[in-house]
Amino acid sequence: MSETIHEREIVAMPALALRAITVFPHLLLHFDVGREFSIRALEQAMTGNREIFLVTQKDLAAENPAQEHLYQVGTVATIKQILRLPDNNVRVMVEGKQRGKMLQLLTTEPYLTAELELLEEEPTARENTPRTEALIRQIYSMVERYTELSDRVSPELYLKLLASDDPVYIADYTAQNLPLRFEDKQLILEELRPAKRLEKLVRILAREVEIRQVESELEGKVQEQMAENQRDYYMREQLKVLQRELGDRGDGDEIAEYRERVAKAKLPDEVREKLLKEIKHLEKQPYGSAEASVLRGYLDTCLELPWTVKTRERANVAAVSKVLEADHYGMEKVKERILEFVAVKQLSPNLKGQVLCLVGPPGVGKTSIAMSVARAMNRKLARISLGGVHDEAEIRGHRKTYVGAMPGRIIAGIRQAGSVNPVLVLDELDKVGSDHRGDPSAALLEVLDVHQNATFRDHYLEMPFDLSEVLFIATANTTDTIPRPLLDRMEIIELGSYTDEEKVQIAKRHLWPKELKAHGLTRTQVKLNDQALHQIISGYTRESGVRRLERLLDKLCRKSAMKLVREECKSVHITPDNLSDFLGTRRYAKDKAAGQPQVGVVNGLAWTSVGGEILEVEVNVVEGTGKVELTGNLGDVMKESARAALSFIRSRVSQLGLPGTFYKDKDIHVHFPEGAVPKDGPSAGIAITTAMVSALTGTPVRGDVAMTGEITLRGRVLAIGGLKEKTMAALRNGMSTVILPEDNVKDLEEIDPLVRESLKFIPVSQADQVLACALVSDGQPPKGNDTLLPPEAKAPGTAVNLCQ
């Protein structure tokens, strides 16, 4: 449709909005079309005379352009060719025909239709004026210079320009084929006067040439800076080629892999920034250099740590209790404390980790209870052995700049566990030493402080690591060698020795089934009765725990397996009668029964690392010059107890019926049998006192009474430790009565119920009470003993009075 109004030709035709593309008259151009309404505009034009109005968008981001998004001046073009592409796009070739000015946008759906005025260019003279010729020559020069500065322009462009002197063609051809901004091209398109068009083109080209010169200068400076590293660069490239030929991965692949691992890992922001910085540093290092190896090891270590990985904790008291009961017999205090922690965790999931310290003799199951706790709570487990550690760096690690540097044992344990909330077992905490390399126990102060370990810094990582959710369980045989500040950070849970009955139950429920399974045996093939098991415990072991018992059961299984393999029998029955055939002669003598009353012989009670023992005290008095002899490999504290006992007896000479000068004309010899065994401690004080009084007065001491307690100069009896083990030793050796300090009555609740029911306990606070209960004088107090105080009766179930 067309009409002429005042010599203006107005037409309506399909329009195509272009992004950053300008089409000039009399020139060919091809481009891709992807928007649906643009494709429909092309299809509509093809059904008619193939003419379409091409106009450039002002706003490139407009997806559905309106009239205000388009320039007014565009080009009427003829569609030469359309090619369908596989991705639903269309490639079109057009030839510009004439400039046009859009008066209004008639439609936007389903395609753009524009009403436009066809613009006629100002006619040019047959010959160029000197000004026009000067402008053309400037364009020649600038295009030549631009071609030299830019590798994006083909030299053929300059040759085609030289072949023409038409100012219209030169301006349009130059503007369309040079990589100018689409705003500059639009200025050239809108200018209808050829001379003015050349002037505008000259100004635009002058600015572009200047910009290209600045870019070239910057590129030159960059090239100069790169020249120094060029040799290393080429050598690294050659090394990559050689590595690829040898099947090794290239350095570039390695850097990309590290970046990918950092991106995928869930890391705290501080850690991510630190690792990315180290990756950049690694990228600049020559391949194979020592520093590159250090950085690779550091990155691998950091990326293997579980910065945010947690296991789903089982915070259920019933479930945890079931697992603990299945894994261990007894240990009620430990189980109760663990269940308390789980109960609080069940009510308050945000509760931070705790620090427990299990203290007890070897073999009672300290480490195994920690492993059982981890399994019960569904936490990962890592065991860190601290026995013999002397170097502080073992805890905090070494700086990564040192040769062979590595993280400390704490971070290594976290890495092994694979979560930030594991159970870390600090085994043998009491065996940590210190020397010139530092004190590891001091480094543990931060680790075991629940208020500080959220920002624990390992020297190797150089970044804080959160240990606040770790459940630390330390084990130790004694607290004597643990520094007080470190001990203050932990909750101490004491594990005592096992009673014989507990050992029997542990063997029947855990050890014997485990050994049978390990040796491929069944209960029908090897049978072990309870009497034989009791014989093993009493005659072949002397320990607090069950390690030797486990080894003996292992020996029984081995010898039984040999008999079965040799077909000596179809099944093996182990009884007390044939036990020596498997284990040899009895190692420890049978526990002696309570003897008859003796003068100068007292049954004391002692604590050892393998449990309680009866410690006899023998005193002999002979004529002499007042010497006091102490034998039996005694320590200083025990020797001082003997001197204190003698001083107390001298203060009671009148009550005991002793001559006032006995200490001058009598020699007193105090001896502890098994002289090769070192002995020390104050708890034999009342036993020494009783033995001395018995020997000096000739009064026998009851053979069924055992005693323990510290003596003072005034005869006071002070509290002692290890009551559980000592009372078990008394029962095992046939004692019927135990004399103990009054301050230890509260500890009777913690001893084994069987022991508590089988023995009678007499609490005393004065040595006079001990003498009244232990000495025998035909129903009468010893001579001159009229002032001895009988012990006070205690509450039922705790102690009884046997001295009335």
Short mmCIF file of N, CA and C in Angstrom, two decimals, residues 220-277:
data_model
loop_
_atom_site.label_atom_id
_atom_site.label_comp_id
_atom_site.label_asym_id
_atom_site.label_seq_id
_atom_site.Cartn_x
_atom_site.Cartn_y
_atom_site.Cartn_z
N GLY A 220 50.96 -3.50 24.27
CA GLY A 220 52.42 -3.53 24.23
C GLY A 220 53.03 -3.60 25.62
N LYS A 221 52.44 -2.82 26.56
CA LYS A 221 52.96 -2.85 27.93
C LYS A 221 52.74 -4.22 28.56
N VAL A 222 51.57 -4.80 28.31
CA VAL A 222 51.29 -6.13 28.85
C VAL A 222 52.28 -7.15 28.29
N GLN A 223 52.57 -7.02 26.96
CA GLN A 223 53.51 -7.94 26.35
C GLN A 223 54.90 -7.80 26.95
N GLU A 224 55.29 -6.57 27.27
CA GLU A 224 56.59 -6.35 27.89
C GLU A 224 56.66 -7.01 29.27
N GLN A 225 55.55 -6.87 30.03
CA GLN A 225 55.54 -7.48 31.36
C GLN A 225 55.55 -9.00 31.27
N MET A 226 54.90 -9.54 30.24
CA MET A 226 54.86 -10.99 30.09
C MET A 226 56.16 -11.57 29.53
N ALA A 227 57.00 -10.73 28.93
CA ALA A 227 58.22 -11.24 28.29
C ALA A 227 59.15 -11.91 29.29
N GLU A 228 59.17 -11.36 30.53
CA GLU A 228 60.07 -11.92 31.54
C GLU A 228 59.65 -13.35 31.92
N ASN A 229 58.33 -13.59 31.92
CA ASN A 229 57.84 -14.92 32.30
C ASN A 229 57.60 -15.83 31.10
N GLN A 230 57.92 -15.30 29.91
CA GLN A 230 57.59 -16.07 28.71
C GLN A 230 58.35 -17.40 28.66
N ARG A 231 59.62 -17.35 29.05
CA ARG A 231 60.43 -18.57 28.97
C ARG A 231 59.85 -19.66 29.88
N ASP A 232 59.52 -19.26 31.14
CA ASP A 232 58.92 -20.24 32.04
C ASP A 232 57.59 -20.74 31.51
N TYR A 233 56.84 -19.83 30.89
CA TYR A 233 55.53 -20.22 30.36
C TYR A 233 55.68 -21.28 29.28
N TYR A 234 56.58 -21.03 28.35
CA TYR A 234 56.77 -22.00 27.26
C TYR A 234 57.28 -23.34 27.78
N MET A 235 58.17 -23.27 28.80
CA MET A 235 58.68 -24.52 29.36
C MET A 235 57.57 -25.30 30.06
N ARG A 236 56.70 -24.56 30.76
CA ARG A 236 55.57 -25.25 31.41
C ARG A 236 54.63 -25.86 30.37
N GLU A 237 54.41 -25.13 29.26
CA GLU A 237 53.55 -25.67 28.20
C GLU A 237 54.16 -26.94 27.60
N GLN A 238 55.47 -26.89 27.40
CA GLN A 238 56.14 -28.08 26.87
C GLN A 238 56.03 -29.25 27.86
N LEU A 239 56.15 -28.93 29.17
CA LEU A 239 56.04 -29.96 30.19
C LEU A 239 54.63 -30.56 30.20
N LYS A 240 53.63 -29.72 29.97
CA LYS A 240 52.25 -30.24 29.91
C LYS A 240 52.08 -31.21 28.76
N VAL A 241 52.68 -30.83 27.62
CA VAL A 241 52.58 -31.72 26.45
C VAL A 241 53.24 -33.06 26.76
N LEU A 242 54.43 -33.00 27.40
CA LEU A 242 55.11 -34.24 27.75
C LEU A 242 54.30 -35.06 28.75
N GLN A 243 53.67 -34.38 29.70
CA GLN A 243 52.85 -35.10 30.67
C GLN A 243 51.66 -35.78 30.00
N ARG A 244 51.04 -35.06 29.06
CA ARG A 244 49.91 -35.67 28.35
C ARG A 244 50.36 -36.87 27.53
N GLU A 245 51.55 -36.75 26.95
CA GLU A 245 52.06 -37.88 26.18
C GLU A 245 52.34 -39.09 27.08
N LEU A 246 52.77 -38.78 28.34
CA LEU A 246 53.07 -39.86 29.27
C LEU A 246 51.84 -40.33 30.03
N GLY A 247 50.72 -39.69 29.80
CA GLY A 247 49.49 -40.10 30.47
C GLY A 247 49.24 -39.39 31.77
N ASP A 248 50.10 -38.41 32.16
CA ASP A 248 49.89 -37.67 33.40
C ASP A 248 48.91 -36.54 33.16
N ARG A 249 48.28 -36.10 34.26
CA ARG A 249 47.35 -34.98 34.16
C ARG A 249 48.11 -33.67 34.12
N GLY A 250 47.62 -32.74 33.40
CA GLY A 250 48.27 -31.44 33.26
C GLY A 250 48.04 -30.57 34.48
N ASP A 251 48.90 -29.53 34.61
CA ASP A 251 48.80 -28.61 35.72
C ASP A 251 47.49 -27.84 35.67
N GLY A 252 47.07 -27.44 34.47
CA GLY A 252 45.83 -26.70 34.34
C GLY A 252 44.63 -27.51 34.80
N ASP A 253 44.62 -28.80 34.47
CA ASP A 253 43.55 -29.67 34.93
C ASP A 253 43.54 -29.74 36.45
N GLU A 254 44.72 -29.76 37.04
CA GLU A 254 44.81 -29.86 38.49
C GLU A 254 44.24 -28.61 39.15
N ILE A 255 44.59 -27.43 38.65
CA ILE A 255 44.07 -26.19 39.22
C ILE A 255 42.55 -26.15 39.09
N ALA A 256 42.05 -26.53 37.92
CA ALA A 256 40.59 -26.54 37.72
C ALA A 256 39.93 -27.53 38.68
N GLU A 257 40.58 -28.65 38.90
CA GLU A 257 40.01 -29.65 39.79
C GLU A 257 39.94 -29.13 41.23
N TYR A 258 41.01 -28.44 41.67
CA TYR A 258 40.99 -27.87 43.01
C TYR A 258 39.87 -26.84 43.15
N ARG A 259 39.71 -25.97 42.14
CA ARG A 259 38.64 -24.97 42.21
C ARG A 259 37.27 -25.64 42.24
N GLU A 260 37.12 -26.70 41.48
CA GLU A 260 35.85 -27.42 41.46
C GLU A 260 35.57 -28.07 42.83
N ARG A 261 36.62 -28.63 43.44
CA ARG A 261 36.44 -29.25 44.76
C ARG A 261 36.06 -28.21 45.81
N VAL A 262 36.68 -27.03 45.74
CA VAL A 262 36.33 -25.96 46.68
C VAL A 262 34.89 -25.50 46.46
N ALA A 263 34.49 -25.40 45.19
CA ALA A 263 33.12 -24.95 44.90
C ALA A 263 32.09 -25.96 45.39
N LYS A 264 32.39 -27.24 45.27
CA LYS A 264 31.43 -28.27 45.67
C LYS A 264 31.39 -28.47 47.18
N ALA A 265 32.53 -28.26 47.84
CA ALA A 265 32.59 -28.49 49.29
C ALA A 265 31.80 -27.41 50.03
N LYS A 266 31.13 -27.82 51.10
CA LYS A 266 30.41 -26.88 51.94
C LYS A 266 31.37 -26.36 53.00
N LEU A 267 32.00 -25.23 52.67
CA LEU A 267 33.05 -24.67 53.52
C LEU A 267 32.60 -23.35 54.12
N PRO A 268 33.06 -23.02 55.33
CA PRO A 268 32.84 -21.67 55.86
C PRO A 268 33.50 -20.63 54.95
N ASP A 269 32.97 -19.40 54.98
CA ASP A 269 33.46 -18.35 54.08
C ASP A 269 34.95 -18.10 54.28
N GLU A 270 35.40 -18.06 55.51
CA GLU A 270 36.82 -17.79 55.78
C GLU A 270 37.69 -18.89 55.18
N VAL A 271 37.26 -20.13 55.30
CA VAL A 271 38.04 -21.25 54.77
C VAL A 271 38.06 -21.22 53.26
N ARG A 272 36.91 -20.93 52.64
CA ARG A 272 36.84 -20.89 51.17
C ARG A 272 37.78 -19.81 50.61
N GLU A 273 37.75 -18.63 51.22
CA GLU A 273 38.62 -17.54 50.74
C GLU A 273 40.09 -17.93 50.89
N LYS A 274 40.45 -18.55 52.01
CA LYS A 274 41.83 -18.95 52.24
C LYS A 274 42.28 -19.98 51.19
N LEU A 275 41.44 -20.96 50.90
CA LEU A 275 41.83 -22.01 49.95
C LEU A 275 41.92 -21.46 48.54
N LEU A 276 41.00 -20.58 48.16
CA LEU A 276 41.08 -19.97 46.82
C LEU A 276 42.36 -19.15 46.67
N LYS A 277 42.76 -18.49 47.74
CA LYS A 277 44.01 -17.73 47.71
C LYS A 277 45.20 -18.67 47.53
#
